mmCIF file of C-alpha atoms in Angstrom:
data_model
loop_
_atom_site.group_PDB
_atom_site.id
_atom_site.type_symbol
_atom_site.label_atom_id
_atom_site.label_comp_id
_atom_site.label_asym_id
_atom_site.label_seq_id
_atom_site.Cartn_x
_atom_site.Cartn_y
_atom_site.Cartn_z
ATOM 1 C CA MET A 1449 -21.971 44.087 8.831
ATOM 2 C CA THR A 1450 -21.412 41.466 11.420
ATOM 3 C CA SER A 1451 -23.252 38.408 12.713
ATOM 4 C CA ARG A 1452 -22.298 35.889 15.423
ATOM 5 C CA ASP A 1453 -24.222 33.089 13.693
ATOM 6 C CA SER A 1454 -24.619 33.907 9.971
ATOM 7 C CA ASP A 1455 -25.268 30.282 9.037
ATOM 8 C CA HIS A 1456 -28.346 29.983 11.219
ATOM 9 C CA GLN A 1457 -31.670 30.883 9.522
ATOM 10 C CA TYR A 1458 -34.356 32.569 11.506
ATOM 11 C CA ARG A 1459 -38.034 32.291 10.633
ATOM 12 C CA LEU A 1460 -39.601 35.770 10.745
ATOM 13 C CA PRO A 1461 -42.504 35.988 13.227
ATOM 14 C CA GLN A 1462 -45.788 37.632 12.479
ATOM 15 C CA HIS A 1463 -45.161 40.093 15.372
ATOM 16 C CA PHE A 1464 -42.007 41.529 16.753
ATOM 17 C CA SER A 1465 -40.986 44.242 19.199
ATOM 18 C CA LEU A 1466 -38.978 47.280 17.986
ATOM 19 C CA LEU A 1467 -37.082 49.890 19.984
ATOM 20 C CA SER A 1468 -35.293 53.079 18.780
ATOM 21 C CA TYR A 1469 -32.825 54.302 21.394
ATOM 22 C CA ASN A 1470 -30.441 57.238 21.394
ATOM 23 C CA ILE A 1471 -28.036 56.001 24.063
ATOM 24 C CA GLN A 1472 -25.792 59.169 24.077
ATOM 25 C CA MET A 1473 -22.603 56.997 24.248
ATOM 26 C CA GLY A 1474 -23.675 55.606 27.637
ATOM 27 C CA VAL A 1475 -23.683 59.067 29.331
ATOM 28 C CA ASP A 1476 -26.306 59.333 32.020
ATOM 29 C CA THR A 1477 -28.229 62.538 31.580
ATOM 30 C CA ALA A 1478 -31.272 63.224 33.752
ATOM 31 C CA ARG A 1479 -31.590 67.073 33.596
ATOM 32 C CA TYR A 1480 -30.849 69.620 30.976
ATOM 33 C CA ARG A 1481 -27.882 70.940 32.906
ATOM 34 C CA ASP A 1482 -26.301 67.517 32.604
ATOM 35 C CA TYR A 1483 -25.601 68.266 29.000
ATOM 36 C CA VAL A 1484 -23.252 70.989 30.131
ATOM 37 C CA THR A 1485 -21.791 69.517 33.323
ATOM 38 C CA GLN A 1486 -21.229 66.117 31.824
ATOM 39 C CA GLY A 1487 -20.362 67.114 28.303
ATOM 40 C CA TRP A 1488 -16.751 65.981 28.901
ATOM 41 C CA LYS A 1489 -17.961 62.387 29.174
ATOM 42 C CA HIS A 1490 -18.755 62.551 25.381
ATOM 43 C CA VAL A 1491 -15.048 63.092 24.758
ATOM 44 C CA LEU A 1492 -13.161 61.276 27.438
ATOM 45 C CA PRO A 1493 -13.515 57.806 28.967
ATOM 46 C CA HIS A 1494 -15.192 57.502 32.455
ATOM 47 C CA ARG A 1495 -15.866 54.559 34.751
ATOM 48 C CA ALA A 1496 -19.583 54.871 34.775
ATOM 49 C CA ARG A 1497 -19.981 54.380 31.076
ATOM 50 C CA MET A 1498 -19.796 50.506 31.137
ATOM 51 C CA GLN A 1499 -22.142 50.459 34.065
ATOM 52 C CA ASN A 1500 -24.635 52.486 32.058
ATOM 53 C CA LEU A 1501 -24.216 50.390 29.008
ATOM 54 C CA ASN A 1502 -24.958 47.281 31.063
ATOM 55 C CA ARG A 1503 -28.152 48.782 32.247
ATOM 56 C CA ILE A 1504 -29.056 49.730 28.722
ATOM 57 C CA ALA A 1505 -28.316 46.221 27.552
ATOM 58 C CA ALA A 1506 -30.788 44.895 30.102
ATOM 59 C CA LEU A 1507 -33.438 46.936 28.626
ATOM 60 C CA LEU A 1508 -32.610 46.079 25.053
ATOM 61 C CA SER A 1509 -32.813 42.319 25.802
ATOM 62 C CA ARG A 1510 -36.588 42.739 25.965
ATOM 63 C CA PHE A 1511 -36.932 43.558 22.314
ATOM 64 C CA ASP A 1512 -36.415 41.722 18.988
ATOM 65 C CA MET A 1513 -34.959 44.630 17.035
ATOM 66 C CA VAL A 1514 -33.179 47.690 18.229
ATOM 67 C CA SER A 1515 -32.093 50.859 16.366
ATOM 68 C CA LEU A 1516 -29.233 52.620 18.158
ATOM 69 C CA GLN A 1517 -28.106 56.194 17.733
ATOM 70 C CA GLU A 1518 -25.079 57.964 19.203
ATOM 71 C CA VAL A 1519 -22.919 54.872 19.604
ATOM 72 C CA ASP A 1520 -19.144 54.530 19.017
ATOM 73 C CA ALA A 1521 -17.348 51.891 16.894
ATOM 74 C CA GLY A 1522 -14.295 51.862 19.164
ATOM 75 C CA SER A 1523 -12.160 54.827 20.160
ATOM 76 C CA LEU A 1524 -10.454 56.484 23.094
ATOM 77 C CA ARG A 1525 -13.602 57.857 24.672
ATOM 78 C CA CYS A 1526 -15.099 54.457 25.124
ATOM 79 C CA GLY A 1527 -11.983 52.513 25.902
ATOM 80 C CA PHE A 1528 -11.798 51.286 22.323
ATOM 81 C CA VAL A 1529 -14.892 49.086 22.852
ATOM 82 C CA ASP A 1530 -17.244 48.739 19.872
ATOM 83 C CA ILE A 1531 -20.433 49.721 21.696
ATOM 84 C CA THR A 1532 -22.813 48.047 19.175
ATOM 85 C CA GLU A 1533 -21.056 44.751 19.417
ATOM 86 C CA TYR A 1534 -20.763 45.053 23.192
ATOM 87 C CA LEU A 1535 -24.519 45.658 23.578
ATOM 88 C CA ALA A 1536 -25.222 42.709 21.178
ATOM 89 C CA HIS A 1537 -23.298 40.400 23.318
ATOM 90 C CA ARG A 1538 -24.687 41.601 26.673
ATOM 91 C CA ALA A 1539 -28.298 41.521 25.352
ATOM 92 C CA ASP A 1540 -27.842 38.219 23.549
ATOM 93 C CA PHE A 1541 -28.545 39.506 19.995
ATOM 94 C CA PRO A 1542 -27.092 37.126 17.320
ATOM 95 C CA HIS A 1543 -26.936 39.802 14.564
ATOM 96 C CA TRP A 1544 -25.591 43.321 14.814
ATOM 97 C CA TYR A 1545 -24.750 46.016 12.273
ATOM 98 C CA ARG A 1546 -22.845 49.300 12.529
ATOM 99 C CA GLN A 1547 -22.423 52.329 10.341
ATOM 100 C CA VAL A 1548 -19.600 54.713 11.059
ATOM 101 C CA ASN A 1549 -20.719 58.214 9.935
ATOM 102 C CA ARG A 1550 -17.869 60.384 11.297
ATOM 103 C CA ASN A 1551 -14.516 58.849 11.867
ATOM 104 C CA ILE A 1552 -12.092 60.968 13.880
ATOM 105 C CA GLY A 1553 -9.558 58.176 14.285
ATOM 106 C CA VAL A 1554 -8.692 57.280 17.889
ATOM 107 C CA ILE A 1555 -10.600 60.302 19.244
ATOM 108 C CA ALA A 1556 -14.139 59.208 18.154
ATOM 109 C CA ARG A 1557 -15.931 56.919 15.701
ATOM 110 C CA HIS A 1558 -19.517 58.228 15.645
ATOM 111 C CA SER A 1559 -21.854 55.489 14.584
ATOM 112 C CA ASN A 1560 -25.304 54.159 14.222
ATOM 113 C CA GLY A 1561 -26.042 50.637 15.336
ATOM 114 C CA PHE A 1562 -28.719 48.023 14.793
ATOM 115 C CA LEU A 1563 -29.377 44.781 16.739
ATOM 116 C CA THR A 1564 -31.718 42.046 15.516
ATOM 117 C CA ARG A 1565 -32.669 38.539 16.510
ATOM 118 C CA PHE A 1566 -33.623 37.791 12.893
ATOM 119 C CA GLU A 1567 -31.002 37.764 9.998
ATOM 120 C CA PRO A 1568 -31.972 40.190 7.292
ATOM 121 C CA THR A 1569 -31.753 39.119 3.687
ATOM 122 C CA GLU A 1570 -30.229 42.411 2.472
ATOM 123 C CA VAL A 1571 -28.562 45.356 4.200
ATOM 124 C CA SER A 1572 -27.954 48.777 2.439
ATOM 125 C CA HIS A 1573 -26.019 51.799 3.748
ATOM 126 C CA TYR A 1574 -26.751 55.415 2.802
ATOM 127 C CA LYS A 1575 -25.284 58.884 3.580
ATOM 128 C CA LEU A 1576 -27.947 61.379 4.336
ATOM 129 C CA PRO A 1577 -27.865 64.843 2.601
ATOM 130 C CA ALA A 1578 -27.440 68.176 4.500
ATOM 131 C CA ALA A 1579 -24.636 68.349 7.099
ATOM 132 C CA PRO A 1580 -22.112 65.477 6.935
ATOM 133 C CA GLY A 1581 -21.989 62.790 9.578
ATOM 134 C CA ARG A 1582 -25.531 61.376 9.335
ATOM 135 C CA GLY A 1583 -26.456 58.022 7.798
ATOM 136 C CA ALA A 1584 -29.147 55.398 7.403
ATOM 137 C CA MET A 1585 -29.188 51.630 7.189
ATOM 138 C CA VAL A 1586 -31.987 49.847 5.332
ATOM 139 C CA PHE A 1587 -32.811 46.312 6.258
ATOM 140 C CA ARG A 1588 -34.949 43.889 4.084
ATOM 141 C CA PHE A 1589 -36.358 40.824 5.939
ATOM 142 C CA GLY A 1590 -37.623 37.898 3.744
ATOM 143 C CA GLU A 1591 -38.256 37.398 0.090
ATOM 144 C CA THR A 1592 -41.953 36.507 -0.036
ATOM 145 C CA ARG A 1593 -44.990 38.740 -0.004
ATOM 146 C CA GLU A 1594 -44.729 38.945 3.743
ATOM 147 C CA ALA A 1595 -41.263 40.471 3.438
ATOM 148 C CA PHE A 1596 -40.778 43.996 4.941
ATOM 149 C CA THR A 1597 -38.179 46.731 4.962
ATOM 150 C CA LEU A 1598 -36.948 48.631 8.042
ATOM 151 C CA CYS A 1599 -34.856 51.852 8.063
ATOM 152 C CA SER A 1600 -32.599 52.819 10.920
ATOM 153 C CA MET A 1601 -31.246 56.321 10.897
ATOM 154 C CA HIS A 1602 -30.191 59.359 12.957
ATOM 155 C CA LEU A 1603 -31.623 62.560 11.670
ATOM 156 C CA ALA A 1604 -30.319 66.067 12.230
ATOM 157 C CA LEU A 1605 -31.724 68.269 14.914
ATOM 158 C CA GLY A 1606 -32.906 71.150 12.743
ATOM 159 C CA ARG A 1607 -36.247 70.986 10.972
ATOM 160 C CA ARG A 1608 -34.858 72.132 7.546
ATOM 161 C CA ALA A 1609 -32.060 69.676 7.736
ATOM 162 C CA ARG A 1610 -34.414 66.858 8.622
ATOM 163 C CA GLU A 1611 -36.673 67.722 5.783
ATOM 164 C CA LYS A 1612 -33.786 67.724 3.301
ATOM 165 C CA GLN A 1613 -32.557 64.406 4.626
ATOM 166 C CA LEU A 1614 -35.926 62.755 4.333
ATOM 167 C CA GLY A 1615 -36.797 64.475 1.116
ATOM 168 C CA ILE A 1616 -40.382 65.072 2.451
ATOM 169 C CA TYR A 1617 -42.321 68.052 3.951
ATOM 170 C CA VAL A 1618 -45.046 67.697 6.600
ATOM 171 C CA ILE A 1619 -47.772 70.250 6.710
ATOM 172 C CA GLN A 1620 -50.758 70.583 8.999
ATOM 173 C CA GLU A 1621 -54.256 71.487 7.972
ATOM 174 C CA GLN A 1622 -53.315 72.372 4.337
ATOM 175 C CA ARG A 1623 -56.202 73.167 1.915
ATOM 176 C CA ILE A 1624 -56.155 71.103 -1.222
ATOM 177 C CA GLN A 1625 -58.419 71.208 -4.252
ATOM 178 C CA VAL A 1626 -59.536 67.574 -4.924
ATOM 179 C CA SER A 1627 -61.919 68.445 -7.767
ATOM 180 C CA PRO A 1628 -62.990 71.684 -9.590
ATOM 181 C CA MET A 1629 -65.749 72.430 -7.011
ATOM 182 C CA ARG A 1630 -64.497 70.580 -3.888
ATOM 183 C CA PHE A 1631 -61.789 71.292 -1.329
ATOM 184 C CA ARG A 1632 -60.484 69.172 1.574
ATOM 185 C CA VAL A 1633 -58.329 70.078 4.542
ATOM 186 C CA PRO A 1634 -56.655 66.937 5.838
ATOM 187 C CA ASP A 1635 -55.141 67.094 9.263
ATOM 188 C CA ILE A 1636 -51.636 66.339 7.845
ATOM 189 C CA CYS A 1637 -50.214 66.349 4.355
ATOM 190 C CA VAL A 1638 -46.916 64.660 3.543
ATOM 191 C CA LEU A 1639 -45.221 65.987 0.453
ATOM 192 C CA SER A 1640 -42.312 64.613 -1.493
ATOM 193 C CA GLY A 1641 -39.966 66.481 -3.765
ATOM 194 C CA GLY A 1642 -40.599 69.924 -2.449
ATOM 195 C CA ARG A 1643 -43.427 72.201 -1.337
ATOM 196 C CA PRO A 1644 -45.740 73.709 -4.021
ATOM 197 C CA PRO A 1645 -45.674 77.553 -4.166
ATOM 198 C CA GLU A 1646 -49.523 77.959 -4.165
ATOM 199 C CA ALA A 1647 -51.569 78.511 -1.065
ATOM 200 C CA VAL A 1648 -54.128 75.940 -2.169
ATOM 201 C CA PHE A 1649 -52.553 72.688 -3.382
ATOM 202 C CA THR A 1650 -53.757 71.550 -6.838
ATOM 203 C CA SER A 1651 -51.329 68.634 -6.924
ATOM 204 C CA PRO A 1652 -51.912 65.411 -4.850
ATOM 205 C CA PRO A 1653 -49.672 65.095 -1.773
ATOM 206 C CA PHE A 1654 -47.786 61.848 -1.224
ATOM 207 C CA VAL A 1655 -49.756 61.097 1.966
ATOM 208 C CA CYS A 1656 -52.975 62.556 3.499
ATOM 209 C CA ILE A 1657 -53.584 61.737 7.190
ATOM 210 C CA GLU A 1658 -56.970 62.116 9.026
ATOM 211 C CA ILE A 1659 -57.057 61.976 12.687
ATOM 212 C CA LEU A 1660 -60.175 60.481 14.018
ATOM 213 C CA SER A 1661 -62.291 62.143 16.659
ATOM 214 C CA PRO A 1662 -65.417 61.027 18.542
ATOM 215 C CA GLU A 1663 -67.722 63.176 16.239
ATOM 216 C CA ASP A 1664 -66.430 61.425 13.034
ATOM 217 C CA ARG A 1665 -68.769 59.044 11.067
ATOM 218 C CA ILE A 1666 -67.688 56.246 8.857
ATOM 219 C CA SER A 1667 -69.650 57.482 5.927
ATOM 220 C CA ARG A 1668 -68.182 60.962 6.005
ATOM 221 C CA MET A 1669 -64.657 59.669 6.470
ATOM 222 C CA GLN A 1670 -65.201 57.281 3.524
ATOM 223 C CA GLU A 1671 -66.122 60.273 1.370
ATOM 224 C CA ARG A 1672 -62.900 62.050 2.370
ATOM 225 C CA VAL A 1673 -60.762 58.949 1.653
ATOM 226 C CA ASP A 1674 -62.601 58.439 -1.785
ATOM 227 C CA ASP A 1675 -61.916 62.151 -2.688
ATOM 228 C CA TYR A 1676 -58.185 61.809 -1.837
ATOM 229 C CA LEU A 1677 -57.669 58.581 -3.831
ATOM 230 C CA ALA A 1678 -59.629 59.936 -6.840
ATOM 231 C CA PHE A 1679 -57.519 63.054 -6.634
ATOM 232 C CA GLY A 1680 -54.375 60.915 -6.910
ATOM 233 C CA VAL A 1681 -52.991 60.866 -3.355
ATOM 234 C CA GLY A 1682 -50.576 57.966 -2.978
ATOM 235 C CA TYR A 1683 -51.562 56.911 0.559
ATOM 236 C CA VAL A 1684 -54.400 57.823 2.885
ATOM 237 C CA TRP A 1685 -53.883 57.092 6.566
ATOM 238 C CA VAL A 1686 -56.760 57.281 9.116
#
């Protein structure tokens, strides 16, 4: 955890801009075949990397907070430059944070990064389950009722691994029994702790999501929301 100006306090704005960016170690890939032809650039240093990072920094400078994936904390492949710190300086971010998830010594230091113009009041680091080498950083901003928490992470590519890392399951158009004589089929259900074995869910999901269409009416949508809440659904998103 690093800050260029830890003594200066920032007042959190009501609105801020946020970006999540997988920078792929500053490797410029425009086509699928580039992942093969330029794969060596993920292992060895090359001249174009710093030019690409400078272009990335110009983009990052437009935002207030940036979550970075596939950065390096300083190894042979990036010329022993801490990429998170480098981008923070180039884009004029006063606070930056890094999380090394896979340390292979001088060869590579796979990391997540986070840049912010507002100093967080608390920062926590976590290792994600499933395959090793993935992590999450959780930032809390403020201490009052207006305080908020932001999580920066790099999930695995596989669906099952992601579900295990998040601890949630997302299901489309799942039938749920909200009362003895009534069933609902939300557009999306979010479950925590595991998927029930039954075809029709009789336990409330963590979140029910309804996607509005031009044919929807407020009264009917309110009936659905009331049914979900009475059933015990934690959150209903419309």
